[in-house]
mmCIF file of C-alpha atoms in Angstrom:
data_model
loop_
_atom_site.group_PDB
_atom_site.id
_atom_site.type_symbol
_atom_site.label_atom_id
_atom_site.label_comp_id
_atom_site.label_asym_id
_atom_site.label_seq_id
_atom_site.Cartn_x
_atom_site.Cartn_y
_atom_site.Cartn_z
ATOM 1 C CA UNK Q 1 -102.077 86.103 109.014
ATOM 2 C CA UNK Q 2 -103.534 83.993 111.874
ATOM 3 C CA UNK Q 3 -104.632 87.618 113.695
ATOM 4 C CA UNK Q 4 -106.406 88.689 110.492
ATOM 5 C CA UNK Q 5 -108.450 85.168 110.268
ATOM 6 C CA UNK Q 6 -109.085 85.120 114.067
ATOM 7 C CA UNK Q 7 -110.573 88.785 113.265
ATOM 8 C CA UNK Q 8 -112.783 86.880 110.258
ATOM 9 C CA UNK Q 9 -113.813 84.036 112.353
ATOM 10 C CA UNK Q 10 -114.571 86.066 115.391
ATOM 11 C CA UNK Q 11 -117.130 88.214 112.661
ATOM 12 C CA UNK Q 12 -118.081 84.882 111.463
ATOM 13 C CA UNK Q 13 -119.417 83.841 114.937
ATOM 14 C CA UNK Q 14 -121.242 87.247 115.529
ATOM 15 C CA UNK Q 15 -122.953 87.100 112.506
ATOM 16 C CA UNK Q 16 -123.876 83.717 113.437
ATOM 17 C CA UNK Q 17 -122.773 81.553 109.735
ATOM 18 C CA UNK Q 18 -121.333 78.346 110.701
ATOM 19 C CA UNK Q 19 -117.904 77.292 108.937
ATOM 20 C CA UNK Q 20 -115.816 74.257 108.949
ATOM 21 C CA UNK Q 21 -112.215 73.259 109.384
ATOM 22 C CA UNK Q 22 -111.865 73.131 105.505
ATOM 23 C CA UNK Q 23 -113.332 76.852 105.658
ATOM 24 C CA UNK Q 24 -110.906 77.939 107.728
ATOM 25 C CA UNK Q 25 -108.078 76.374 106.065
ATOM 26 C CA UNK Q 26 -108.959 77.990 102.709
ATOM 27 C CA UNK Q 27 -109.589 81.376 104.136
ATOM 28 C CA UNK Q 28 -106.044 80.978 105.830
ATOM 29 C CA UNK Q 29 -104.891 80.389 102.349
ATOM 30 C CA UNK Q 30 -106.590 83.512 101.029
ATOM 31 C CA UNK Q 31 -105.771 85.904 103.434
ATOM 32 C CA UNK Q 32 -101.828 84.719 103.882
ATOM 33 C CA UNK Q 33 -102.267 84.986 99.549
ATOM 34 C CA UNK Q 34 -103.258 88.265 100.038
ATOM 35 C CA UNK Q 35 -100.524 89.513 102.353
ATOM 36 C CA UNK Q 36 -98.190 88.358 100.338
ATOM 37 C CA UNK Q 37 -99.379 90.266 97.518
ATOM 38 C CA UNK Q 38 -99.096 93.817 99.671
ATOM 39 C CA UNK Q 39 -95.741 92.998 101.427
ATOM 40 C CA UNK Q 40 -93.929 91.051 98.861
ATOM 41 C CA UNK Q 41 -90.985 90.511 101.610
ATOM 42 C CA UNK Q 42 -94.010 89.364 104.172
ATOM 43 C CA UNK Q 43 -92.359 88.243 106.759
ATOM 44 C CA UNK Q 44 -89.150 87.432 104.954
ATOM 45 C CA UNK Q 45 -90.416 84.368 103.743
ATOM 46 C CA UNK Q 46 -89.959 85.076 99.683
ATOM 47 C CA UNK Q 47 -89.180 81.581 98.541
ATOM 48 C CA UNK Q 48 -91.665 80.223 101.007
ATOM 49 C CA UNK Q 49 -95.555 79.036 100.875
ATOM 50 C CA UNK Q 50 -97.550 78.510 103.494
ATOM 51 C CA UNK Q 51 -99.713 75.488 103.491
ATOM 52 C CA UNK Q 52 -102.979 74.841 105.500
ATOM 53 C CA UNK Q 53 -102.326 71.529 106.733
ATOM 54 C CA UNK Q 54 -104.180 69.462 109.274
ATOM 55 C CA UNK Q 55 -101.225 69.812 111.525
ATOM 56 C CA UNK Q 56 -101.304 73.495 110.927
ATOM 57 C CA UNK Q 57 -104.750 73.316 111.811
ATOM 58 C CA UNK Q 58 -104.830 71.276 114.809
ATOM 59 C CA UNK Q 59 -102.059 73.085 116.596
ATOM 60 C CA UNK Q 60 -104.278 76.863 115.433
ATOM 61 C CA UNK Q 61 -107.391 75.281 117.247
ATOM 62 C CA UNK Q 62 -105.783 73.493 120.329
ATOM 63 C CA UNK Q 63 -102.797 75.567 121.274
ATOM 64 C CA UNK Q 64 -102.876 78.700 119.863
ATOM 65 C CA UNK Q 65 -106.436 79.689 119.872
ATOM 66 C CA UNK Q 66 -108.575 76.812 121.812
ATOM 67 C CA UNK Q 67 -111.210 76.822 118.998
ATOM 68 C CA UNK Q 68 -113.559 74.017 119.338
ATOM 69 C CA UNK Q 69 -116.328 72.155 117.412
ATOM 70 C CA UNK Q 70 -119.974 72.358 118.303
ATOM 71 C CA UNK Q 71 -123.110 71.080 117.127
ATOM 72 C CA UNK Q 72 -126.239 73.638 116.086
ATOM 73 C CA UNK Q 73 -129.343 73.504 117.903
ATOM 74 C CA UNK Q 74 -133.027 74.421 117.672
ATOM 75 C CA UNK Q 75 -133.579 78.037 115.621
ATOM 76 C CA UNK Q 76 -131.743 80.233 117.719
ATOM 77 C CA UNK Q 77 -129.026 81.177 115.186
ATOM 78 C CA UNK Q 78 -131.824 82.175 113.272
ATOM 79 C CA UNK Q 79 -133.623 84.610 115.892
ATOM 80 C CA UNK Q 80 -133.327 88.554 115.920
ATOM 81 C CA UNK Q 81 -133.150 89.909 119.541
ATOM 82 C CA UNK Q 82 -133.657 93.048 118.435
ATOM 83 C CA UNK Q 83 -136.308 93.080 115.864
ATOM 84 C CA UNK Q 84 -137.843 90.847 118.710
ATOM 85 C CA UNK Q 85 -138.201 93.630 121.420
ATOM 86 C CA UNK Q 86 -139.102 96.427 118.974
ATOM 87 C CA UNK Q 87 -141.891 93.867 117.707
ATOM 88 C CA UNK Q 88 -143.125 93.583 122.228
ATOM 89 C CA UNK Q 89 -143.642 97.767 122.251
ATOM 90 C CA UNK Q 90 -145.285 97.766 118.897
ATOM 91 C CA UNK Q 91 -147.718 95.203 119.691
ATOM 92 C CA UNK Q 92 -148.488 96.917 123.254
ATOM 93 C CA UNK Q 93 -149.366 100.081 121.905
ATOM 94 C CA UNK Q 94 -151.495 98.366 119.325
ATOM 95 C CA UNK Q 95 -153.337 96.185 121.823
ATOM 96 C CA UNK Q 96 -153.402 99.659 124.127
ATOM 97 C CA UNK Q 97 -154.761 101.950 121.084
ATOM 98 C CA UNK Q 98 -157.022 98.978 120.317
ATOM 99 C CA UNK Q 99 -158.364 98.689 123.652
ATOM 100 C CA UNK Q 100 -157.641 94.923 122.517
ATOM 101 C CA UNK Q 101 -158.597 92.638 126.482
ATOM 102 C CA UNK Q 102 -156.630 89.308 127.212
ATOM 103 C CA UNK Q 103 -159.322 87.372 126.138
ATOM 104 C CA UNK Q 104 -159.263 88.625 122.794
ATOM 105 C CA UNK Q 105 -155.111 88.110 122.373
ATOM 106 C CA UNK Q 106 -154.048 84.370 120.673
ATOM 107 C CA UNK Q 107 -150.910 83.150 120.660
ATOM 108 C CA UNK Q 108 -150.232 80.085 118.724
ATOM 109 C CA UNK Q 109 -147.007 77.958 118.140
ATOM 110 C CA UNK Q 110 -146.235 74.656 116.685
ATOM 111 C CA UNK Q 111 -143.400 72.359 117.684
ATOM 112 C CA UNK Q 112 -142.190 68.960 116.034
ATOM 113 C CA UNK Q 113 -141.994 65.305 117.986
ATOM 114 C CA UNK Q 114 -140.067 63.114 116.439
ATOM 115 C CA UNK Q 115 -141.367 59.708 118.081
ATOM 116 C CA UNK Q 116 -138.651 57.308 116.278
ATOM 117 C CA UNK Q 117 -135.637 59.576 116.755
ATOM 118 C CA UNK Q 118 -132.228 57.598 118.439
ATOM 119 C CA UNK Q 119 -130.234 59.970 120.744
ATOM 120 C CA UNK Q 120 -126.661 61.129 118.561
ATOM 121 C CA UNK Q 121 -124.635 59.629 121.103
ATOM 122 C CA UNK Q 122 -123.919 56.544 122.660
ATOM 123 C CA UNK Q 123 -121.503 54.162 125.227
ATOM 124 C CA UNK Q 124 -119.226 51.844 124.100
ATOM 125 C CA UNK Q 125 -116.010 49.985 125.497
ATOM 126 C CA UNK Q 126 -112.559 51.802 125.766
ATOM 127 C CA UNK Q 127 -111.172 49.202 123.650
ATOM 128 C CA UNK Q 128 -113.586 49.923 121.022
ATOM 129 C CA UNK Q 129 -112.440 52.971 118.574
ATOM 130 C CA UNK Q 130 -115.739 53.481 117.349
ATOM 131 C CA UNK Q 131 -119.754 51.994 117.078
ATOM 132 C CA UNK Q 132 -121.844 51.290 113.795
ATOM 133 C CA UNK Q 133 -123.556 54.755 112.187
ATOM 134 C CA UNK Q 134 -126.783 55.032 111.473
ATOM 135 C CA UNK Q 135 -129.084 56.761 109.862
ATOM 136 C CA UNK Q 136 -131.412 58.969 111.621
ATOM 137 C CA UNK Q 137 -135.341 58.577 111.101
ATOM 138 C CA UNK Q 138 -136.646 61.884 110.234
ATOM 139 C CA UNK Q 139 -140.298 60.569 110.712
ATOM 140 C CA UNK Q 140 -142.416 63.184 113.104
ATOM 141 C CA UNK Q 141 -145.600 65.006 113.618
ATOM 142 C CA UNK Q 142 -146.166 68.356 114.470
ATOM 143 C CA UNK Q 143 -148.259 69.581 117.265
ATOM 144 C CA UNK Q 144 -150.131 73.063 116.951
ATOM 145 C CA UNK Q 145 -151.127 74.756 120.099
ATOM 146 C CA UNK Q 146 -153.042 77.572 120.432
ATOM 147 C CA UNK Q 147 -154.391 79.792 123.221
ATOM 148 C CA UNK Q 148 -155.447 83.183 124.432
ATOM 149 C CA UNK Q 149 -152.920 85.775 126.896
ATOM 150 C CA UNK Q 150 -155.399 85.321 129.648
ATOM 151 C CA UNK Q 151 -155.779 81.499 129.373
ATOM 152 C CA UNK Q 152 -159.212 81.121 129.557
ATOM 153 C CA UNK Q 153 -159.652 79.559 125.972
ATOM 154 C CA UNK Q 154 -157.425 76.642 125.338
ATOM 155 C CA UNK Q 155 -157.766 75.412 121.434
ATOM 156 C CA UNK Q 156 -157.383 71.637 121.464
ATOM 157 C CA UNK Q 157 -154.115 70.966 119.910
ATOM 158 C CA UNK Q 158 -154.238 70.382 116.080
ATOM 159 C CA UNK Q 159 -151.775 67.450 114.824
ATOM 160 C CA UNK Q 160 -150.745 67.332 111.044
ATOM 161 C CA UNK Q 161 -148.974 64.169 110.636
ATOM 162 C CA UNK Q 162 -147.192 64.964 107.337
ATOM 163 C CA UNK Q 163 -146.558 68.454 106.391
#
């Protein structure tokens, strides 16, 4: 059971959808369910049940598998390397069959500063199990910047304060 939802997970990761420990847990559930239902003598255990428990779960993810938590950042689960480098070739042979010059190529991005934002993390005392939340100020502005491939026009930054 636990090589069929490493074999899940390990899809899970590819295809880059985050899950939780609950997740896992139930999917456990599902796919020992499941086995059972095949192999009704599944692993001799007839008058047995398997339970996802946080001790189950703890001992999968620290001795068994080394599975550990991390946080998201930025966009990049949502990028597609591919589609990314098929899009470069297209748009050189468009800029090529245009007889398109650098000067005449923009690029233009925008990116968020968040000017009241705490850090996630802090210091506190080893006798201290654990510090006051908070919660985060979302307030921001977003920069636009905008130029062209050989850099000799610059577009002064555009700022929209609230989107």
């Amino acid at each position: 059971m636990e090589r069929a939802l490493m074999i899940w997970l390990e899809d899970c990761i590819a295809k880059k959808i985050p899950n939780s420990g609950n997740l896992i847990k139930q999917k456990a559930l599902k796919i020992y369910e499941h086995l059972r239902n095949i192999v009704p003598s599944y692993a001799g255990l007839e008058n047995h049940s398997f339970v996802a428990s946080k001790g189950w779960f703890k001992k999968l993810k620290k001795k068994r598998y080394i599975l550990h938590n991390i946080k998201f950042q930025g966009e990049q689960a949502s990028t597609n390397a591919e589609a990314a480098e098929n899009y470069k070739l297209k748009l050189a042979r468009i800029i090529n069959e245009g007889g398109y010059s650098p000067d005449q190529n923009f690029n233009a991005d925008e990116t968020a500063l968040y000017w009241k934002k705490l850090p996630f993390r802090t210091f506190i005392w080893r006798n201290q199990r654990r510090a006051q939340g908070f919660k985060p100020s979302k307030e921001r502005i977003t920069l636009h910047v905008c130029s062209n491939l050989s850099g000799s026009l610059m577009i002064e930054p555009m700022i929209i304060n609230r989107s």
